[in-house]
mmCIF file with all atom_site columns, C-alpha atoms in Angstrom:
data_model
loop_
_atom_site.group_PDB
_atom_site.id
_atom_site.type_symbol
_atom_site.label_atom_id
_atom_site.label_alt_id
_atom_site.label_comp_id
_atom_site.label_asym_id
_atom_site.label_entity_id
_atom_site.label_seq_id
_atom_site.pdbx_PDB_ins_code
_atom_site.Cartn_x
_atom_site.Cartn_y
_atom_site.Cartn_z
_atom_site.occupancy
_atom_site.B_iso_or_equiv
_atom_site.pdbx_formal_charge
_atom_site.auth_seq_id
_atom_site.auth_comp_id
_atom_site.auth_asym_id
_atom_site.auth_atom_id
_atom_site.pdbx_PDB_model_num
ATOM 1   C CA . MET M 1 1   ? 211.557 41.375 9.503  1.00 95.00 ? 1   MET M CA 1
ATOM 2   C CA . ARG M 1 2   ? 210.957 37.860 10.798 1.00 98.00 ? 2   ARG M CA 1
ATOM 3   C CA . VAL M 1 3   ? 208.515 38.274 13.674 1.00 99.00 ? 3   VAL M CA 1
ATOM 4   C CA . PHE M 1 4   ? 207.431 35.436 15.935 1.00 99.00 ? 4   PHE M CA 1
ATOM 5   C CA . CYS M 1 5   ? 203.831 35.991 16.971 1.00 98.00 ? 5   CYS M CA 1
ATOM 6   C CA . ASP M 1 6   ? 202.705 34.724 20.372 1.00 98.00 ? 6   ASP M CA 1
ATOM 7   C CA . THR M 1 7   ? 199.287 33.130 20.767 1.00 97.00 ? 7   THR M CA 1
ATOM 8   C CA . ASN M 1 8   ? 197.714 36.066 22.603 1.00 97.00 ? 8   ASN M CA 1
ATOM 9   C CA . VAL M 1 9   ? 198.422 38.435 19.708 1.00 98.00 ? 9   VAL M CA 1
ATOM 10  C CA . LEU M 1 10  ? 196.961 36.032 17.153 1.00 98.00 ? 10  LEU M CA 1
ATOM 11  C CA . ALA M 1 11  ? 193.918 35.349 19.338 1.00 97.00 ? 11  ALA M CA 1
ATOM 12  C CA . SER M 1 12  ? 193.323 39.081 19.677 1.00 96.00 ? 12  SER M CA 1
ATOM 13  C CA . ALA M 1 13  ? 193.828 39.546 15.935 1.00 97.00 ? 13  ALA M CA 1
ATOM 14  C CA . PHE M 1 14  ? 191.320 36.906 14.897 1.00 94.00 ? 14  PHE M CA 1
ATOM 15  C CA . GLY M 1 15  ? 188.991 37.095 17.891 1.00 88.00 ? 15  GLY M CA 1
ATOM 16  C CA . GLY M 1 16  ? 188.249 40.806 17.574 1.00 82.00 ? 16  GLY M CA 1
ATOM 17  C CA . ARG M 1 17  ? 189.259 44.038 15.903 1.00 82.00 ? 17  ARG M CA 1
ATOM 18  C CA . GLY M 1 18  ? 192.007 46.510 16.610 1.00 93.00 ? 18  GLY M CA 1
ATOM 19  C CA . LEU M 1 19  ? 195.757 46.881 16.716 1.00 97.00 ? 19  LEU M CA 1
ATOM 20  C CA . CYS M 1 20  ? 196.576 43.163 16.816 1.00 98.00 ? 20  CYS M CA 1
ATOM 21  C CA . GLY M 1 21  ? 194.479 42.509 13.719 1.00 97.00 ? 21  GLY M CA 1
ATOM 22  C CA . ASP M 1 22  ? 196.139 45.386 11.890 1.00 97.00 ? 22  ASP M CA 1
ATOM 23  C CA . LEU M 1 23  ? 199.555 44.187 13.037 1.00 98.00 ? 23  LEU M CA 1
ATOM 24  C CA . VAL M 1 24  ? 199.056 40.607 11.840 1.00 98.00 ? 24  VAL M CA 1
ATOM 25  C CA . GLU M 1 25  ? 197.757 41.907 8.516  1.00 97.00 ? 25  GLU M CA 1
ATOM 26  C CA . ARG M 1 26  ? 200.836 44.125 8.181  1.00 97.00 ? 26  ARG M CA 1
ATOM 27  C CA . LEU M 1 27  ? 203.202 41.289 9.064  1.00 97.00 ? 27  LEU M CA 1
ATOM 28  C CA . LEU M 1 28  ? 201.619 38.994 6.496  1.00 97.00 ? 28  LEU M CA 1
ATOM 29  C CA . ALA M 1 29  ? 201.759 41.658 3.781  1.00 96.00 ? 29  ALA M CA 1
ATOM 30  C CA . GLN M 1 30  ? 205.183 43.196 4.351  1.00 94.00 ? 30  GLN M CA 1
ATOM 31  C CA . HIS M 1 31  ? 207.234 40.979 6.666  1.00 96.00 ? 31  HIS M CA 1
ATOM 32  C CA . THR M 1 32  ? 207.492 37.333 7.728  1.00 98.00 ? 32  THR M CA 1
ATOM 33  C CA . LEU M 1 33  ? 205.090 36.067 10.371 1.00 98.00 ? 33  LEU M CA 1
ATOM 34  C CA . VAL M 1 34  ? 206.546 33.122 12.296 1.00 99.00 ? 34  VAL M CA 1
ATOM 35  C CA . VAL M 1 35  ? 204.745 30.695 14.624 1.00 99.00 ? 35  VAL M CA 1
ATOM 36  C CA . SER M 1 36  ? 205.400 27.281 16.145 1.00 98.00 ? 36  SER M CA 1
ATOM 37  C CA . PRO M 1 37  ? 203.178 24.200 16.439 1.00 98.00 ? 37  PRO M CA 1
ATOM 38  C CA . GLN M 1 38  ? 202.658 25.150 20.105 1.00 97.00 ? 38  GLN M CA 1
ATOM 39  C CA . VAL M 1 39  ? 201.235 28.528 19.071 1.00 98.00 ? 39  VAL M CA 1
ATOM 40  C CA . LEU M 1 40  ? 198.882 26.897 16.558 1.00 98.00 ? 40  LEU M CA 1
ATOM 41  C CA . ASP M 1 41  ? 197.654 24.430 19.201 1.00 98.00 ? 41  ASP M CA 1
ATOM 42  C CA . GLU M 1 42  ? 197.158 27.212 21.751 1.00 97.00 ? 42  GLU M CA 1
ATOM 43  C CA . LEU M 1 43  ? 195.329 29.334 19.151 1.00 98.00 ? 43  LEU M CA 1
ATOM 44  C CA . ALA M 1 44  ? 192.931 26.452 18.451 1.00 98.00 ? 44  ALA M CA 1
ATOM 45  C CA . ARG M 1 45  ? 192.087 26.358 22.169 1.00 97.00 ? 45  ARG M CA 1
ATOM 46  C CA . ALA M 1 46  ? 192.001 30.148 22.719 1.00 97.00 ? 46  ALA M CA 1
ATOM 47  C CA . LEU M 1 47  ? 189.646 31.242 19.945 1.00 97.00 ? 47  LEU M CA 1
ATOM 48  C CA . PRO M 1 48  ? 186.595 29.279 21.180 1.00 97.00 ? 48  PRO M CA 1
ATOM 49  C CA . ARG M 1 49  ? 187.093 30.860 24.621 1.00 95.00 ? 49  ARG M CA 1
ATOM 50  C CA . LEU M 1 50  ? 186.726 34.220 22.848 1.00 93.00 ? 50  LEU M CA 1
ATOM 51  C CA . GLY M 1 51  ? 183.433 33.130 21.309 1.00 94.00 ? 51  GLY M CA 1
ATOM 52  C CA . VAL M 1 52  ? 184.754 32.040 17.910 1.00 95.00 ? 52  VAL M CA 1
ATOM 53  C CA . ASP M 1 53  ? 182.837 29.043 16.567 1.00 96.00 ? 53  ASP M CA 1
ATOM 54  C CA . VAL M 1 54  ? 184.566 25.735 15.811 1.00 97.00 ? 54  VAL M CA 1
ATOM 55  C CA . ALA M 1 55  ? 184.438 26.034 12.009 1.00 98.00 ? 55  ALA M CA 1
ATOM 56  C CA . THR M 1 56  ? 185.901 29.542 12.057 1.00 97.00 ? 56  THR M CA 1
ATOM 57  C CA . THR M 1 57  ? 188.568 28.473 14.542 1.00 98.00 ? 57  THR M CA 1
ATOM 58  C CA . LYS M 1 58  ? 189.648 25.636 12.244 1.00 98.00 ? 58  LYS M CA 1
ATOM 59  C CA . ALA M 1 59  ? 189.703 28.031 9.277  1.00 98.00 ? 59  ALA M CA 1
ATOM 60  C CA . VAL M 1 60  ? 191.797 30.589 11.167 1.00 98.00 ? 60  VAL M CA 1
ATOM 61  C CA . VAL M 1 61  ? 194.332 27.987 12.301 1.00 98.00 ? 61  VAL M CA 1
ATOM 62  C CA . ALA M 1 62  ? 194.567 26.625 8.737  1.00 98.00 ? 62  ALA M CA 1
ATOM 63  C CA . PHE M 1 63  ? 195.000 30.172 7.393  1.00 98.00 ? 63  PHE M CA 1
ATOM 64  C CA . VAL M 1 64  ? 197.811 30.956 9.834  1.00 98.00 ? 64  VAL M CA 1
ATOM 65  C CA . ARG M 1 65  ? 199.471 27.600 9.145  1.00 98.00 ? 65  ARG M CA 1
ATOM 66  C CA . ALA M 1 66  ? 199.362 28.309 5.391  1.00 98.00 ? 66  ALA M CA 1
ATOM 67  C CA . ARG M 1 67  ? 200.496 31.954 5.493  1.00 98.00 ? 67  ARG M CA 1
ATOM 68  C CA . ALA M 1 68  ? 203.051 31.952 8.309  1.00 98.00 ? 68  ALA M CA 1
ATOM 69  C CA . VAL M 1 69  ? 206.401 30.259 8.562  1.00 98.00 ? 69  VAL M CA 1
ATOM 70  C CA . VAL M 1 70  ? 205.877 27.402 11.004 1.00 99.00 ? 70  VAL M CA 1
ATOM 71  C CA . VAL M 1 71  ? 209.196 26.675 12.684 1.00 98.00 ? 71  VAL M CA 1
ATOM 72  C CA . PRO M 1 72  ? 209.742 23.218 14.158 1.00 97.00 ? 72  PRO M CA 1
ATOM 73  C CA . GLN M 1 73  ? 208.859 22.736 17.788 1.00 94.00 ? 73  GLN M CA 1
ATOM 74  C CA . PRO M 1 74  ? 212.113 23.126 19.763 1.00 94.00 ? 74  PRO M CA 1
ATOM 75  C CA . THR M 1 75  ? 213.562 19.967 21.265 1.00 93.00 ? 75  THR M CA 1
ATOM 76  C CA . ALA M 1 76  ? 214.068 21.724 24.597 1.00 90.00 ? 76  ALA M CA 1
ATOM 77  C CA . PRO M 1 77  ? 212.886 24.933 26.248 1.00 83.00 ? 77  PRO M CA 1
ATOM 78  C CA . THR M 1 78  ? 215.269 27.850 26.523 1.00 88.00 ? 78  THR M CA 1
ATOM 79  C CA . SER M 1 79  ? 217.385 27.957 29.646 1.00 83.00 ? 79  SER M CA 1
ATOM 80  C CA . HIS M 1 80  ? 216.433 31.618 29.961 1.00 84.00 ? 80  HIS M CA 1
ATOM 81  C CA . MET M 1 81  ? 214.365 32.025 33.099 1.00 83.00 ? 81  MET M CA 1
ATOM 82  C CA . VAL M 1 82  ? 210.717 32.858 32.445 1.00 87.00 ? 82  VAL M CA 1
ATOM 83  C CA . ARG M 1 83  ? 208.067 32.412 35.123 1.00 84.00 ? 83  ARG M CA 1
ATOM 84  C CA . ASP M 1 84  ? 205.719 30.345 32.946 1.00 87.00 ? 84  ASP M CA 1
ATOM 85  C CA . GLU M 1 85  ? 207.283 27.096 31.679 1.00 87.00 ? 85  GLU M CA 1
ATOM 86  C CA . ALA M 1 86  ? 205.221 27.233 28.458 1.00 90.00 ? 86  ALA M CA 1
ATOM 87  C CA . ASP M 1 87  ? 206.794 30.602 27.670 1.00 93.00 ? 87  ASP M CA 1
ATOM 88  C CA . ARG M 1 88  ? 210.260 29.052 27.785 1.00 93.00 ? 88  ARG M CA 1
ATOM 89  C CA . TRP M 1 89  ? 209.211 26.924 24.800 1.00 96.00 ? 89  TRP M CA 1
ATOM 90  C CA . ILE M 1 90  ? 207.873 30.010 22.997 1.00 96.00 ? 90  ILE M CA 1
ATOM 91  C CA . LEU M 1 91  ? 211.143 31.835 23.609 1.00 95.00 ? 91  LEU M CA 1
ATOM 92  C CA . ALA M 1 92  ? 213.120 28.849 22.291 1.00 96.00 ? 92  ALA M CA 1
ATOM 93  C CA . ALA M 1 93  ? 211.005 28.763 19.127 1.00 97.00 ? 93  ALA M CA 1
ATOM 94  C CA . ALA M 1 94  ? 211.447 32.509 18.545 1.00 97.00 ? 94  ALA M CA 1
ATOM 95  C CA . VAL M 1 95  ? 215.196 32.677 19.078 1.00 95.00 ? 95  VAL M CA 1
ATOM 96  C CA . ASN M 1 96  ? 216.093 32.950 15.357 1.00 96.00 ? 96  ASN M CA 1
ATOM 97  C CA . CYS M 1 97  ? 213.599 35.722 14.667 1.00 98.00 ? 97  CYS M CA 1
ATOM 98  C CA . ASP M 1 98  ? 214.166 39.470 14.674 1.00 98.00 ? 98  ASP M CA 1
ATOM 99  C CA . ALA M 1 99  ? 211.447 39.967 17.275 1.00 98.00 ? 99  ALA M CA 1
ATOM 100 C CA . LEU M 1 100 ? 208.827 38.217 19.378 1.00 98.00 ? 100 LEU M CA 1
ATOM 101 C CA . VAL M 1 101 ? 205.537 40.086 19.690 1.00 99.00 ? 101 VAL M CA 1
ATOM 102 C CA . THR M 1 102 ? 203.417 39.321 22.736 1.00 98.00 ? 102 THR M CA 1
ATOM 103 C CA . GLY M 1 103 ? 201.087 40.773 25.300 1.00 97.00 ? 103 GLY M CA 1
ATOM 104 C CA . ASP M 1 104 ? 202.268 38.214 27.879 1.00 96.00 ? 104 ASP M CA 1
ATOM 105 C CA . THR M 1 105 ? 203.723 40.039 30.873 1.00 95.00 ? 105 THR M CA 1
ATOM 106 C CA . ASP M 1 106 ? 205.856 37.024 31.818 1.00 94.00 ? 106 ASP M CA 1
ATOM 107 C CA . LEU M 1 107 ? 207.706 37.372 28.509 1.00 96.00 ? 107 LEU M CA 1
ATOM 108 C CA . LEU M 1 108 ? 207.698 41.169 28.487 1.00 97.00 ? 108 LEU M CA 1
ATOM 109 C CA . ASP M 1 109 ? 209.226 41.142 31.979 1.00 95.00 ? 109 ASP M CA 1
ATOM 110 C CA . VAL M 1 110 ? 212.358 39.380 30.666 1.00 94.00 ? 110 VAL M CA 1
ATOM 111 C CA . ALA M 1 111 ? 212.674 41.451 27.480 1.00 94.00 ? 111 ALA M CA 1
ATOM 112 C CA . ASN M 1 112 ? 215.875 43.179 28.607 1.00 94.00 ? 112 ASN M CA 1
ATOM 113 C CA . THR M 1 113 ? 217.770 39.910 29.022 1.00 92.00 ? 113 THR M CA 1
ATOM 114 C CA . ALA M 1 114 ? 216.088 37.616 26.489 1.00 93.00 ? 114 ALA M CA 1
ATOM 115 C CA . PRO M 1 115 ? 217.962 36.136 23.499 1.00 91.00 ? 115 PRO M CA 1
ATOM 116 C CA . VAL M 1 116 ? 215.438 37.752 21.121 1.00 95.00 ? 116 VAL M CA 1
ATOM 117 C CA . ARG M 1 117 ? 213.865 41.219 21.076 1.00 97.00 ? 117 ARG M CA 1
ATOM 118 C CA . ILE M 1 118 ? 210.495 40.996 22.858 1.00 98.00 ? 118 ILE M CA 1
ATOM 119 C CA . LEU M 1 119 ? 207.960 43.727 22.135 1.00 98.00 ? 119 LEU M CA 1
ATOM 120 C CA . ASN M 1 120 ? 204.312 44.397 22.829 1.00 98.00 ? 120 ASN M CA 1
ATOM 121 C CA . PRO M 1 121 ? 202.113 45.005 19.761 1.00 98.00 ? 121 PRO M CA 1
ATOM 122 C CA . ARG M 1 122 ? 202.285 48.819 19.965 1.00 98.00 ? 122 ARG M CA 1
ATOM 123 C CA . ALA M 1 123 ? 206.093 48.819 20.280 1.00 98.00 ? 123 ALA M CA 1
ATOM 124 C CA . LEU M 1 124 ? 206.401 46.442 17.325 1.00 98.00 ? 124 LEU M CA 1
ATOM 125 C CA . TRP M 1 125 ? 204.115 48.664 15.248 1.00 98.00 ? 125 TRP M CA 1
ATOM 126 C CA . THR M 1 126 ? 206.418 51.613 15.984 1.00 97.00 ? 126 THR M CA 1
ATOM 127 C CA . LEU M 1 127 ? 209.511 49.554 15.120 1.00 96.00 ? 127 LEU M CA 1
ATOM 128 C CA . LEU M 1 128 ? 207.956 48.441 11.824 1.00 96.00 ? 128 LEU M CA 1
ATOM 129 C CA . ASP M 1 129 ? 207.285 52.101 10.986 1.00 95.00 ? 129 ASP M CA 1
ATOM 130 C CA . GLU M 1 130 ? 210.976 52.843 11.568 1.00 94.00 ? 130 GLU M CA 1
ATOM 131 C CA . VAL M 1 131 ? 212.149 49.833 9.536  1.00 89.00 ? 131 VAL M CA 1
ATOM 132 C CA . GLU M 1 132 ? 209.866 50.701 6.635  1.00 86.00 ? 132 GLU M CA 1
ATOM 133 C CA . ARG M 1 133 ? 210.935 54.378 6.672  1.00 89.00 ? 133 ARG M CA 1
ATOM 134 C CA . ALA M 1 134 ? 214.583 53.281 6.558  1.00 90.00 ? 134 ALA M CA 1
ATOM 135 C CA . ARG M 1 135 ? 213.846 51.211 3.424  1.00 83.00 ? 135 ARG M CA 1
ATOM 136 C CA . GLU M 1 136 ? 212.512 54.264 1.561  1.00 76.00 ? 136 GLU M CA 1
#
């Protein structure tokens, strides 16, 4: 699956331990992790706020840039209504993916009408289990 990963999931993955870290690891190993330049920029700002030092932050951003598919920044935000303007750009960048994984309630709130499947990390984990079982 091609999965667009929102900044908050990546920040949680690299700023601590737990489900988001396991999920990103799984996506990199068995699926296609997709990000945009906006996500990389936001990640570079978010990690230091979580206590990650500058050198590690730069290394993480470089790692994600090297291992993920970085789609071009959209030329316009989606017309789909999302409360946060920045999320309209995220949604536009993710539109050609199979799913967008996020913990952002503004995006999760529009999941039923969005042009791409929007899932929280736990729901994506469950979906990946189903997809991988179907492959067997």
